[in-house]
């Protein structure tokens, strides 16, 4: 049977949006509302809080596994996709291909996206729980882990999350304006985010011009004086958190040369015999880069390079040092460590030795952390997660979590996918087993819409987001895929025209 279509006036159709939860398409001065027959209506209402990878993967699995569920996704920003949009490096467009999968989910007949809704402020989690059979918290990790050392608040010290948000167009970081008028930058942490930041700092501008990096950031990087980047970790080469792909990109980065300390790799050749293959390949690449004499072509390339990067191991921050003005960073004091234990379980222990690195920029890439969203939601401040069992929030029937809020900031997008699928499986299991009362009627978005209306909150639909995205494509410079809008008010204005 074909899907029935009804032509309404624009005002009537927009009013119906909250009542039906259906997708609306403008048509010849009217609005076409796609409806469904009553027999196919979804009776089970599930709400997902957070429009990033965890939220969309959770919704995707719910829609696939349960034919009688309506999934509504609420996102704080007008724009969706979270860290895929604001965290993935601009020169890694292939990683952003998952956006096409998320877009298919958003277009699903039983899925609705409501952007510009700040859960915990615009609407409470308890209000969502009253309106839905299940609520899944998937809002990620928006906080920064602190070093906890003197001087980390000096000018020129930035969390990697904020620096990444700056060059990726996150509205809250658009005014960051990092000082790049120094020769040496120190990055604390050796994960993929740290390697991404190092690569962006040292990449040729002509290469970045082909990406969706913001024009404001591109202009700043074009004037950057940074010529040397040191990537510092508290443990040794066998514990580096980055992966071989990102390290290989650093090794092959044009107009740069590696600046390693060969003595830090003593004993690594012997260790290669017993470590797992992925770690072995990564270690072999580090050894080749740090210790092996380069071939002639590589030697010439390094000799001609105007910039350098290096890994430094067994160092932990003790203090960020200020310059003569007492306001801006001029260096960092580091504890020299030794390792106790072996493998991933080894622990960095200070030796008592201290050293200082001169630098004019410090970027801390020591981890993101989730923040509590609502006093009604249990939260473990030490682990910075919502306590859960397989995604089921402890002592809160009908409340779930997925993504980094569930596990902490670990893994890659595929890790988040599996994590979110597992939570969605728990939701479906509880709905079908009777652990949740899915027989009672719940209003879903029709119960939330009037609350938001009274509070002056105007949600952004997925079709509104597509207008924002299209505007970004129109505003892109030649060769760039898009120029992201950086201001929330500008996004909202674009969405509503």
Coordinates of N, CA and C in Angstrom, one line a residue, residues 206-212 473 476-482:
X206 N 48.5 24.4 1.8 CA 47.8 24.0 0.5 C 47.1 22.7 0.7
X207 N 47.6 21.8 1.5 CA 46.8 20.6 1.8 C 45.6 20.8 2.6
X208 N 45.7 21.6 3.6 CA 44.6 21.9 4.5 C 43.5 22.7 3.7
X209 N 43.8 23.4 2.7 CA 42.9 24.2 1.9 C 41.8 23.3 1.2
X210 N 42.2 22.0 1.1 CA 41.3 21.1 0.4 C 40.3 20.4 1.4
X211 N 40.4 20.8 2.6 CA 39.5 20.1 3.7 C 38.4 21.1 4.1
X212 N 37.6 20.6 5.1 CA 36.6 21.5 5.6 C 37.0 22.2 6.9
X473 N 27.9 24.4 2.1 CA 28.5 24.0 0.8 C 28.6 25.2 -0.2
X476 N 31.6 27.6 0.7 CA 32.9 27.1 0.7 C 33.8 27.8 -0.4
X477 N 35.0 28.0 -0.1 CA 36.0 28.5 -1.0 C 36.3 27.4 -2.1
X478 N 36.8 27.8 -3.2 CA 37.1 26.8 -4.3 C 38.0 25.7 -3.8
X479 N 37.6 24.5 -4.0 CA 38.4 23.4 -3.5 C 38.0 22.8 -2.2
X480 N 37.3 23.6 -1.4 CA 36.9 23.1 0.0 C 35.5 22.5 -0.2
X481 N 35.2 21.4 0.6 CA 33.9 20.8 0.5 C 32.8 21.6 1.1
X482 N 33.2 22.4 2.1 CA 32.2 23.2 2.8 C 32.9 24.3 3.7

